[in-house]
CSV table of C-alpha atoms in Angstrom, one decimal:
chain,number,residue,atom,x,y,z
A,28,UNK,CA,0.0,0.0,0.0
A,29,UNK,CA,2.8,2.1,0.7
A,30,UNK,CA,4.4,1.6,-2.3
A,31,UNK,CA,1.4,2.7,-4.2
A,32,UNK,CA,1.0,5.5,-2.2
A,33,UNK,CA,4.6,6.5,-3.4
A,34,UNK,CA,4.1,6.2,-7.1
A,35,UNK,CA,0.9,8.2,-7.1
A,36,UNK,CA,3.0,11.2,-5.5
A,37,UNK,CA,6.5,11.5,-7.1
A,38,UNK,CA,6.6,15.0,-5.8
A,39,UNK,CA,7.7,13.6,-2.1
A,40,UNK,CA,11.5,12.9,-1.4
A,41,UNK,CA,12.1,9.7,0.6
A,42,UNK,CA,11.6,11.2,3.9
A,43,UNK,CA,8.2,12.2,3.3
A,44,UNK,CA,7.3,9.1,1.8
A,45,UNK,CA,9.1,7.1,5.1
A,46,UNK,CA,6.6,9.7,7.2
A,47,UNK,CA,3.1,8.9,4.6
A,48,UNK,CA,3.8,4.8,4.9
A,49,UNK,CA,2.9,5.3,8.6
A,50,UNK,CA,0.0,7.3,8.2
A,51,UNK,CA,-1.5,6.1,4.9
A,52,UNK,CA,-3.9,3.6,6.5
A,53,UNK,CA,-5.5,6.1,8.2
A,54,UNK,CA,-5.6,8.3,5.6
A,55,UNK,CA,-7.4,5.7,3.7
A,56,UNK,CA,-9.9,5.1,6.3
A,57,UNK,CA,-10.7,9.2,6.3
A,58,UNK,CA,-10.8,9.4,2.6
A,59,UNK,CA,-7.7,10.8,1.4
A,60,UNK,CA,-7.5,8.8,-1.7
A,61,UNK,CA,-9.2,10.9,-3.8
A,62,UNK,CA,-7.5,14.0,-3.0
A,63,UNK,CA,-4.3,12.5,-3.1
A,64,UNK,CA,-4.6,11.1,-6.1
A,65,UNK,CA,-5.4,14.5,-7.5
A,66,UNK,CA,-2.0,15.8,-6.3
A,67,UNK,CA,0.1,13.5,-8.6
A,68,UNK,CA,2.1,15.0,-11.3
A,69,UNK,CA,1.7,12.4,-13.7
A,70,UNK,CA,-0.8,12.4,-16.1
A,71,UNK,CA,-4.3,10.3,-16.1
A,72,UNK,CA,-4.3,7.2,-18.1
A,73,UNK,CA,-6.4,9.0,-20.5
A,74,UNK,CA,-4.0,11.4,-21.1
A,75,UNK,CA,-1.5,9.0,-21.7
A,76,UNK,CA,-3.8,7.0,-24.5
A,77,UNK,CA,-4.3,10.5,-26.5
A,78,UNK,CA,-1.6,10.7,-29.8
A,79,UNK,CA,0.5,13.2,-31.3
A,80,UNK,CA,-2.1,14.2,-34.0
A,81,UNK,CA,-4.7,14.6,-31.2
A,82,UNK,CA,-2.5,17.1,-29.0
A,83,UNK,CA,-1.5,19.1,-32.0
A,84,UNK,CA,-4.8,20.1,-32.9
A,85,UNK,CA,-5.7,21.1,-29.5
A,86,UNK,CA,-2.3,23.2,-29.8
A,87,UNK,CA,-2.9,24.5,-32.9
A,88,UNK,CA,-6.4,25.8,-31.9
A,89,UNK,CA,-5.4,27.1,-28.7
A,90,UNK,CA,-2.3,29.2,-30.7
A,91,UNK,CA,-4.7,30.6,-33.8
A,92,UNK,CA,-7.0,32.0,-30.8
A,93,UNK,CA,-4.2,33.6,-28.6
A,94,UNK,CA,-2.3,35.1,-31.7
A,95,UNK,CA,-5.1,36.7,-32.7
A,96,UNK,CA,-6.4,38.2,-29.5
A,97,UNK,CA,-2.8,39.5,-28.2
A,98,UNK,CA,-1.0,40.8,-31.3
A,99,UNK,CA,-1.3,44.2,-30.9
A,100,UNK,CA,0.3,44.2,-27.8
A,101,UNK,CA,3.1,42.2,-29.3
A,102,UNK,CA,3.1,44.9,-32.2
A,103,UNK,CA,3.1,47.6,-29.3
A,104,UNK,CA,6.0,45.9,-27.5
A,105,UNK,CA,8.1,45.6,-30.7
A,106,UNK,CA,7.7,49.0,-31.6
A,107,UNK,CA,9.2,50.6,-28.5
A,108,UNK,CA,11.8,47.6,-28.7
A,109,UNK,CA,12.9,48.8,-32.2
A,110,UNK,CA,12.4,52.5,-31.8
A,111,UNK,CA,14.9,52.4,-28.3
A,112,UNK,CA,17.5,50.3,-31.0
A,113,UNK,CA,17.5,53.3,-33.5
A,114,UNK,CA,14.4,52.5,-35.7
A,115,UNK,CA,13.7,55.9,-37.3
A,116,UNK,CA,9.4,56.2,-37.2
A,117,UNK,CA,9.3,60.0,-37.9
A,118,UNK,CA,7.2,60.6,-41.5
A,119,UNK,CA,9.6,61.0,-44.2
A,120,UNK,CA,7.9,64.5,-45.3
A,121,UNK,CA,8.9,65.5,-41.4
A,122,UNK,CA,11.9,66.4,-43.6
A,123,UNK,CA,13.7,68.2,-46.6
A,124,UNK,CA,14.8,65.1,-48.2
A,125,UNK,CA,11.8,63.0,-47.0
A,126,UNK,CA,9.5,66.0,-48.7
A,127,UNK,CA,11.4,66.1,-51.9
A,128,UNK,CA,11.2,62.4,-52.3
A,129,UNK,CA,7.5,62.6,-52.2
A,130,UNK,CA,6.8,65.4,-53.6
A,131,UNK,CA,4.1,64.4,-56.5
A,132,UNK,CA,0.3,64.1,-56.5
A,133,UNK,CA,0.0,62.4,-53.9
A,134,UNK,CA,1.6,64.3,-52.0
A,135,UNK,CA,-1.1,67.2,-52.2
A,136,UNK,CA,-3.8,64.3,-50.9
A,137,UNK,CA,-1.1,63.3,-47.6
A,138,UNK,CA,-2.3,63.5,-44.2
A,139,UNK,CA,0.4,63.4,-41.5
A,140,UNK,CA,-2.7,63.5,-38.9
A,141,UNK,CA,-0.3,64.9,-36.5
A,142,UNK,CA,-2.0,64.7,-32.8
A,143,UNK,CA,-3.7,67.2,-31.5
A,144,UNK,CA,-1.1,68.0,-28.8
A,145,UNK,CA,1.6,68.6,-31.2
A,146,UNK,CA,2.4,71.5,-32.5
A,147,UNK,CA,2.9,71.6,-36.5
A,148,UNK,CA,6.1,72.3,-37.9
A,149,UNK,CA,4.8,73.8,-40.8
A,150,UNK,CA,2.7,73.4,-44.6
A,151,UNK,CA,4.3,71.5,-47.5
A,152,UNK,CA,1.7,72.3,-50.2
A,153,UNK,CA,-1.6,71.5,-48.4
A,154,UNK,CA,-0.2,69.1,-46.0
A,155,UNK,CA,0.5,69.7,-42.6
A,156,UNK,CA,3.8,69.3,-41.7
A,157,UNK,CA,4.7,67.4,-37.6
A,158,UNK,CA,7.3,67.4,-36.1
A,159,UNK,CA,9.4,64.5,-35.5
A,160,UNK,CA,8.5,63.9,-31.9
A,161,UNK,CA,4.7,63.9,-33.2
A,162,UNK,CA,6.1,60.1,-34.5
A,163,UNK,CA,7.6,59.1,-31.1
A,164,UNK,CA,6.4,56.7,-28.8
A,165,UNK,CA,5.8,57.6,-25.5
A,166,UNK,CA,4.4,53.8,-24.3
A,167,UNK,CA,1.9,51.5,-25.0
A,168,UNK,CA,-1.2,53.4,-25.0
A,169,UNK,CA,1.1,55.9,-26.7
A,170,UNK,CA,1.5,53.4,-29.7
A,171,UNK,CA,-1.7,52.1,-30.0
A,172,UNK,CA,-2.8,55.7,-30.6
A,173,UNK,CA,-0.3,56.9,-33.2
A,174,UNK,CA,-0.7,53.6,-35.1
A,175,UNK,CA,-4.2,53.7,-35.5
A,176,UNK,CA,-4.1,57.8,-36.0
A,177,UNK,CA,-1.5,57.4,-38.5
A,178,UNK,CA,-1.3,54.2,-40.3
A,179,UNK,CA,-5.2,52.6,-39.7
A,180,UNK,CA,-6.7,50.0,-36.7
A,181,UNK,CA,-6.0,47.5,-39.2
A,182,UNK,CA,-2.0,48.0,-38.2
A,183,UNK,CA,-2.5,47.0,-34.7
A,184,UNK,CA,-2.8,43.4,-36.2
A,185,UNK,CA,0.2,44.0,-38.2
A,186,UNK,CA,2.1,40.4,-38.6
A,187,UNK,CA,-1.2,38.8,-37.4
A,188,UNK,CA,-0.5,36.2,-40.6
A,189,UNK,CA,3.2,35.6,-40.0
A,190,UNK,CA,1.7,35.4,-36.4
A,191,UNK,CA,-0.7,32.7,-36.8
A,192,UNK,CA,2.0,30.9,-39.3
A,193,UNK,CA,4.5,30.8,-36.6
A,194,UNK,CA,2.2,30.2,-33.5
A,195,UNK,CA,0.5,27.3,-35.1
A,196,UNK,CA,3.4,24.8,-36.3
A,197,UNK,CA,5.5,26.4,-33.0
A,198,UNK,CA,2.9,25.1,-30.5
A,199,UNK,CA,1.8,22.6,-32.2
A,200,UNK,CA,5.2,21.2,-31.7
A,201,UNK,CA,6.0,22.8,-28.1
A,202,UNK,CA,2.8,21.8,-26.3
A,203,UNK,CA,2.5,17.7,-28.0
A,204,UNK,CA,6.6,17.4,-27.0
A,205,UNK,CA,6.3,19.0,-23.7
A,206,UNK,CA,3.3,16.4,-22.4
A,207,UNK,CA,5.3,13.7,-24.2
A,208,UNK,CA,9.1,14.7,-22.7
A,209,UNK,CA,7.1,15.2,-19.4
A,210,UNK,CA,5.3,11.9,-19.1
A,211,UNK,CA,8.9,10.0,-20.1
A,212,UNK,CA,10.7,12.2,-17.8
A,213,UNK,CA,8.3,11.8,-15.4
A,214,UNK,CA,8.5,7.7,-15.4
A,215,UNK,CA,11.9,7.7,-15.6
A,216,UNK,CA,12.6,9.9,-12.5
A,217,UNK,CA,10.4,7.9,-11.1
A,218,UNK,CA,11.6,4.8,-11.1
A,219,UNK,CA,15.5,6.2,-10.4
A,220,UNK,CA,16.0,9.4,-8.9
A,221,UNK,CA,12.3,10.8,-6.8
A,222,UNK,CA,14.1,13.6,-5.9
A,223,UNK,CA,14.8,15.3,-9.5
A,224,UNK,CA,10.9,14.9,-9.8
A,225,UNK,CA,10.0,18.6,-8.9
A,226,UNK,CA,12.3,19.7,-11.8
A,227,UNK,CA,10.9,17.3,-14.7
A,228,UNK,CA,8.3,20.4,-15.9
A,229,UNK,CA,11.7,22.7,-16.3
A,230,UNK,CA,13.5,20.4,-18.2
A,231,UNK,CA,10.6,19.3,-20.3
A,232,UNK,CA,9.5,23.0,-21.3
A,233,UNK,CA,13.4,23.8,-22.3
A,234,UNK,CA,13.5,21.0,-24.8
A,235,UNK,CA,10.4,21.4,-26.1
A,236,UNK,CA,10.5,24.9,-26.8
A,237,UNK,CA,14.4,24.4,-27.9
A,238,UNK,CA,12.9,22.0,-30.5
A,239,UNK,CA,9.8,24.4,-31.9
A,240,UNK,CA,11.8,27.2,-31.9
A,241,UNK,CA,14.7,25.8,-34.1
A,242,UNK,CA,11.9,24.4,-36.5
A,243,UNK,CA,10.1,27.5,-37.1
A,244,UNK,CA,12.5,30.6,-36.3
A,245,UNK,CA,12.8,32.0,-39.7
A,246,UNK,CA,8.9,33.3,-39.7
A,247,UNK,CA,9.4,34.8,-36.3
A,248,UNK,CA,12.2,36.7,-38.0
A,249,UNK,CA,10.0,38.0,-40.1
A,250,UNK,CA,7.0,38.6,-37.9
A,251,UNK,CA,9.4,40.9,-35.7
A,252,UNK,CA,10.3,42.7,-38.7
A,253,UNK,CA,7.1,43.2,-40.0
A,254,UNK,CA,6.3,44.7,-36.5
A,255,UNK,CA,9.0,46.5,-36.3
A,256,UNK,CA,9.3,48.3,-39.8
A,257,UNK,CA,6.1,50.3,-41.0
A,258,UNK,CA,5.7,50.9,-44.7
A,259,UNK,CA,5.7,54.9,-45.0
A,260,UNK,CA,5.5,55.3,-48.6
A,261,UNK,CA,1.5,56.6,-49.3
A,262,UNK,CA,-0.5,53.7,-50.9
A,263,UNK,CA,1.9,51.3,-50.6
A,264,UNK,CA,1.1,47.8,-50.1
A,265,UNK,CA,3.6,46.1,-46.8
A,266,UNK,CA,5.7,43.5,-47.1
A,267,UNK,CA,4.3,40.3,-46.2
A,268,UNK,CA,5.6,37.0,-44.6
A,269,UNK,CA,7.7,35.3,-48.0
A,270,UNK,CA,8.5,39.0,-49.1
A,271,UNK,CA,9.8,40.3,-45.8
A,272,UNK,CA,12.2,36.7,-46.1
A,273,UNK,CA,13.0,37.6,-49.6
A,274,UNK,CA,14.7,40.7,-48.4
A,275,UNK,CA,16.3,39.4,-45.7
A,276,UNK,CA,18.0,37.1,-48.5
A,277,UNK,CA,18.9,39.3,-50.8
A,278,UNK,CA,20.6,41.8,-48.6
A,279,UNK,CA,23.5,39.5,-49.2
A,280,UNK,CA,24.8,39.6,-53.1
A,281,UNK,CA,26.7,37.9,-55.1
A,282,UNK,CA,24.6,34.6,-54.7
A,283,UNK,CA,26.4,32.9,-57.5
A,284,UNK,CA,28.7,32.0,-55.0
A,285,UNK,CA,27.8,29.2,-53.4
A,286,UNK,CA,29.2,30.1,-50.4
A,287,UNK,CA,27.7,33.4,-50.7
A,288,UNK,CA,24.6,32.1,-51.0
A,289,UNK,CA,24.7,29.7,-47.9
A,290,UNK,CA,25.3,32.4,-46.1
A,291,UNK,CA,22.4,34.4,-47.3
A,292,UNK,CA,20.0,31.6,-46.1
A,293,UNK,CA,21.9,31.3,-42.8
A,294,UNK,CA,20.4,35.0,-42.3
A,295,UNK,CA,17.0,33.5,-41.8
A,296,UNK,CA,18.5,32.4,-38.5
A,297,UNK,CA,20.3,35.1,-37.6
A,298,UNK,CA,19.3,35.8,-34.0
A,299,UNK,CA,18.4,32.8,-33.4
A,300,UNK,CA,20.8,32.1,-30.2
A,301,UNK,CA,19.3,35.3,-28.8
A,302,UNK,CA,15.9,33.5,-29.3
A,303,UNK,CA,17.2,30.1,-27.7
A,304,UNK,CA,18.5,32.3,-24.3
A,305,UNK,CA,15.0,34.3,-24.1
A,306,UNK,CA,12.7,31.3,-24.7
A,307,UNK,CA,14.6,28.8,-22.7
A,308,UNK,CA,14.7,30.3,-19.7
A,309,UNK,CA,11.3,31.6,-20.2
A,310,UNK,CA,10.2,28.0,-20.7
A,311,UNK,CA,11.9,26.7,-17.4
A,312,UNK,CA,10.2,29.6,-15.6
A,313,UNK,CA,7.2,29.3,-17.1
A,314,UNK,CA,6.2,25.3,-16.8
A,315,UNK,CA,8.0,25.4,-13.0
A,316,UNK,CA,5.8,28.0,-11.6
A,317,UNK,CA,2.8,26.6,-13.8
A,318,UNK,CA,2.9,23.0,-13.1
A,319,UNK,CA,2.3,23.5,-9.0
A,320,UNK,CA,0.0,26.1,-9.6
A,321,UNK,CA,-2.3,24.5,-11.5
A,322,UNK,CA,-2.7,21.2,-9.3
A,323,UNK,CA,-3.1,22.5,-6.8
A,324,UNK,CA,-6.4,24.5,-7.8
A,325,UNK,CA,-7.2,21.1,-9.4
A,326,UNK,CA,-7.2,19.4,-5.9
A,327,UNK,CA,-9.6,22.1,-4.9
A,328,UNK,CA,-12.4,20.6,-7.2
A,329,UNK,CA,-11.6,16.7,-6.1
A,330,UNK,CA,-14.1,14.6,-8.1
A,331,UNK,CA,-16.0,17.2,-9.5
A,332,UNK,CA,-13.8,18.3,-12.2
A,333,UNK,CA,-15.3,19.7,-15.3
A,334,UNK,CA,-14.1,21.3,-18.4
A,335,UNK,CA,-15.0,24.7,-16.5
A,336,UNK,CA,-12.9,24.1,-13.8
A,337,UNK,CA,-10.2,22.5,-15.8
A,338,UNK,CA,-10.2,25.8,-17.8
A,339,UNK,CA,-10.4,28.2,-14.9
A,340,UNK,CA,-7.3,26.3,-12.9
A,341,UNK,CA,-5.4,26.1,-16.4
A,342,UNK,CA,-6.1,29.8,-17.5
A,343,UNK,CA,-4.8,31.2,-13.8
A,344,UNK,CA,-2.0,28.9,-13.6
A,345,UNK,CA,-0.9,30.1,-17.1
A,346,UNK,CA,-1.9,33.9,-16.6
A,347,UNK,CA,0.2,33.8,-13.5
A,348,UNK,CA,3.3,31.7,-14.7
A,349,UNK,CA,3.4,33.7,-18.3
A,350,UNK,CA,3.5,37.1,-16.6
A,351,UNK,CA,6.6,36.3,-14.4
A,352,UNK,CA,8.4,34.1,-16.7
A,353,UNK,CA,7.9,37.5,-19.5
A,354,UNK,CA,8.6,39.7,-17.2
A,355,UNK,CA,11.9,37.7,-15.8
A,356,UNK,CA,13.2,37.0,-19.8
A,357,UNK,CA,12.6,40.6,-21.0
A,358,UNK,CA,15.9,42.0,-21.5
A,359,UNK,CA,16.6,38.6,-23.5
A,360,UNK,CA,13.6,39.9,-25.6
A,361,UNK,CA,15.2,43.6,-26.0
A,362,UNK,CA,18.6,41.5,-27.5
A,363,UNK,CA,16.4,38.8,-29.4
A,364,UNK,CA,14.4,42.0,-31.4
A,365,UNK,CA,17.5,44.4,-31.8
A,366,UNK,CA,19.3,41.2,-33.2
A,367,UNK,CA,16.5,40.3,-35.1
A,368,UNK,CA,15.7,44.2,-36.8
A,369,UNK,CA,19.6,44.6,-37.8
A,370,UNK,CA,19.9,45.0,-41.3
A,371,UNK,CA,23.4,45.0,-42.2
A,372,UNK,CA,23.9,41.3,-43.0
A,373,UNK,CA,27.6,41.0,-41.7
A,374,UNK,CA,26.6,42.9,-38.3
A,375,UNK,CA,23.8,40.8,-37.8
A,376,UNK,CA,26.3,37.6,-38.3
A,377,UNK,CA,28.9,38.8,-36.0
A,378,UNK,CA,26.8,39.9,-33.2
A,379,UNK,CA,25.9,37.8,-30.1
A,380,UNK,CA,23.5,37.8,-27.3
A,381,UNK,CA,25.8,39.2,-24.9
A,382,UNK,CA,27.2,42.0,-27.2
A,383,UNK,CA,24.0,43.1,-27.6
A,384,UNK,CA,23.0,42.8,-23.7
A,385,UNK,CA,25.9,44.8,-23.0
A,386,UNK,CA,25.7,47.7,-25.6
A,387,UNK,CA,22.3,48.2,-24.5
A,388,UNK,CA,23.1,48.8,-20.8
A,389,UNK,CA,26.2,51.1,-22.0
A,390,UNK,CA,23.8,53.0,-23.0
A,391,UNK,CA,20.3,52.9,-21.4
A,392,UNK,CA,20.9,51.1,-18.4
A,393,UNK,CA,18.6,49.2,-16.7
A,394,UNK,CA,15.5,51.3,-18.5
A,395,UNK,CA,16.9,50.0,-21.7
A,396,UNK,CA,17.3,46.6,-20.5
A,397,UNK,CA,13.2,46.1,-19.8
A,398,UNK,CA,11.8,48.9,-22.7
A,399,UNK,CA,8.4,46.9,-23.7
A,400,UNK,CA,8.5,45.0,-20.2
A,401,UNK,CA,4.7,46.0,-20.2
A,402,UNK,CA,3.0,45.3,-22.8
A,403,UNK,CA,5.4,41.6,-22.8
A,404,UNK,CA,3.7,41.2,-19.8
A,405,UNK,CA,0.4,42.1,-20.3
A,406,UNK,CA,1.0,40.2,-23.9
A,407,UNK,CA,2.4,36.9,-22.2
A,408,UNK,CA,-0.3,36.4,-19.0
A,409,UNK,CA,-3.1,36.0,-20.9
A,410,UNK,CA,-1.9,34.4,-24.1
A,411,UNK,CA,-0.1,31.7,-21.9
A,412,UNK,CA,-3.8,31.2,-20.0
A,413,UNK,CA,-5.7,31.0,-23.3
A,414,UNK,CA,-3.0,28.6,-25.0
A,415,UNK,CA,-2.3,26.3,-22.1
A,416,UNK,CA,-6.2,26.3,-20.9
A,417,UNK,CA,-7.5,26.0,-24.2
A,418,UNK,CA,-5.3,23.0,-25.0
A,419,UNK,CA,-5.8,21.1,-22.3
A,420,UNK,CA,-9.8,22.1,-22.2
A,421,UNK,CA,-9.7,20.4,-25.7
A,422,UNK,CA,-7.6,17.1,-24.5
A,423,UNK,CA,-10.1,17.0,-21.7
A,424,UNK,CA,-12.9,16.4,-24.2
A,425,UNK,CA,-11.0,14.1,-26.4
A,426,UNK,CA,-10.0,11.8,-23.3
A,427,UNK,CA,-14.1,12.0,-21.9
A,428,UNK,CA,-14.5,11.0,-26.0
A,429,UNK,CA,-12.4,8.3,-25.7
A,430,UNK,CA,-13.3,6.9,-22.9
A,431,UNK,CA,-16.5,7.4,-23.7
């Protein structure tokens, strides 16, 4: 009995289990059994019995609702990323050349739509000329503001499709191969070291997310440069997901060299170490601080669990666990965006993580380090809750289908 007791909680060390084998009778005789046996960190039977193809759906659903319900806070956060690494996003007829590049019809019909707060600089024809601060961003409100004044709502959900073609393949992967690395590591801990139990969710969530991200990196490259870059030339179409790649190619020349040309594709990685250190960490954070959380609202409903309740623990373990673990990671996030935004092809290839940590604390300090640190935070909570509650909502379902 004792030894039961012990595999349905690999959470205890040895010690507490030598303390439980005296007292599990009793706690038999009072009940205990169902409450403990919502405690365990190993997944139900049913869970087990659910495949790949099964868990990737529920993934892939739970991504194409979060991406489309938090990107404008990931465009916000970008934007003041890129803006505090040099990203110019003062209108081009703000200025001489900028005016005398566009002068032209269309011209005549521009409208800066300066705010109303900012004083104009002057008339070019019958537009009103702004300042350059009129194009700064002040925060996040700040953005969402000047985006919609200047460039349309629509641009809040700029990178929505690069967005949705990352998010889906990326946890589609991540969430399946988390559960699965989990469950092995899980058994195997198990059987040979109890005590490394606690630590199985970090190491899971660093090799899954080590695995998606490597798959799929070259479409977050582009999604943070669609973000990052706004098309300022009037009636102009932006770039989308395969031309924003294109250009990222074709910065390099001379692609009749072979090695030339190797290295042009090796610029749809570049930044990709910077991605590794953020999401990591971020990972580790994240499925440590989620994985207690979320049993232990789950022992609060015993035997009547529902898909209500299995969403509401799921959503505020994820809420909580995605705000610290984005918060913790951010000024990875400043040196993944910077690396990502750089378009001189042999800077981006010789700079690093650290580099790029560094220069940014030369010269903004600690304020530099966590520019964005809101709306990441605002972005992650509720994005990790939808994704995570979501997913697990849907495998809930499909194991009451099964079993059904």
């Amino acid at each position: 009995m004792a030894e039961a007791a012990k595999t349905q909680n690999p959470w205890m060390s040895s010690g507490e289990t030598a303390t439980m084998e005296s007292a599990v009778s009793d706690r038999e005789e009072l009940g205990f059994n169902a409450s403990l046996s919502h405690q365990t960190t190993r997944a139900s039977p049913s869970d087990l019995k659910l495949g790949l193809g099964a868990r990737a759906f529920s993934a892939a659903g739970a991504a194409f609702l979060s991406a489309i319900i938090v990107n404008p806070l990931d465009v916000a956060k970008t934007r003041l990323q890129a803006q505090a690494a040099g990203v110019p996003y003062s209108h081009p007829l703000s200025n001489i050349i900028g005016r005398m590049a566009y002068f032209g019809p269309k011209t005549l019909f521009a409208d800066l739509r300066c705010s109303p707060s900012c004083t104009r600089a002057g008339v070019h024809g019958t537009v009103s000329i702004c300042p350059p601060d009129c194009f700064q961003y002040k925060g996040t409100l700040d953005v969402f503001y000047k985006i919609i004044r200047q460039e349309g709502f629509s641009r809040l959900w700029r990178g929505t499709n690069a967005g949705l073609a990352l998010a889906v393949p990326t946890v589609g992967i991540y969430l399946p191969f988390y559960d699965m690395f989990r469950n092995w590591l899980e058994d195997l801990t198990a059987q040979n070291a109890p005590s490394a139990t606690p630590y199985v969710p970090l190491v899971a969530g660093s090799l899954a997310r080590s695995l998606a991200c490597t798959t799929c990196y070259p479409i977050e490259l582009a999604r943070t440069r669609m973000q990052a870059f706004k098309e300022t030339q009037i009636g102009k179409k932006p770039p989308g997901v395969w031309r924003t790649l294109l250009g990222v190619v074709s910065h390099v020349k001379s692609t009749n060299n072979a090695q030339n040309s190797l290295q042009g594709y090796r610029m749809l990685w570049t930044g990709m170490g910077a991605q590794l250190a953020r999401d990591i960490p971020y990972s580790a954070i994240c499925w440590s601080t989620l994985e207690p959380i979320r049993r232990r609202l789950l022992t609060l409903f015993d035997e009547e669990s529902n898909a209500a309740s299995v969403l509401g623990a799921n959503f505020s373990a994820g809420f909580v666990a995605g705000s610290l673990a984005a918060g913790a990671t951010c000024p990875l996030d400043v040196a993944k965006t910077r690396r990502q935004i750089e378009k001189d092809p042999a800077r981006a290839l010789r700079m690093t993580t650290r580099q790029t940590l560094i220069g940014v604390w030369r010269d903004s300090g600690m304020k530099g380090l966590f520019t964005g640190v809101g709306p990441r935070v605002a972005r992650a909570g509720p994005s990790v809750g939808i994704v995570v509650s979501f997913y697990e909502v849907v495998k809930y379902v499909l194991q009451n289908t099964y079993n059904a």
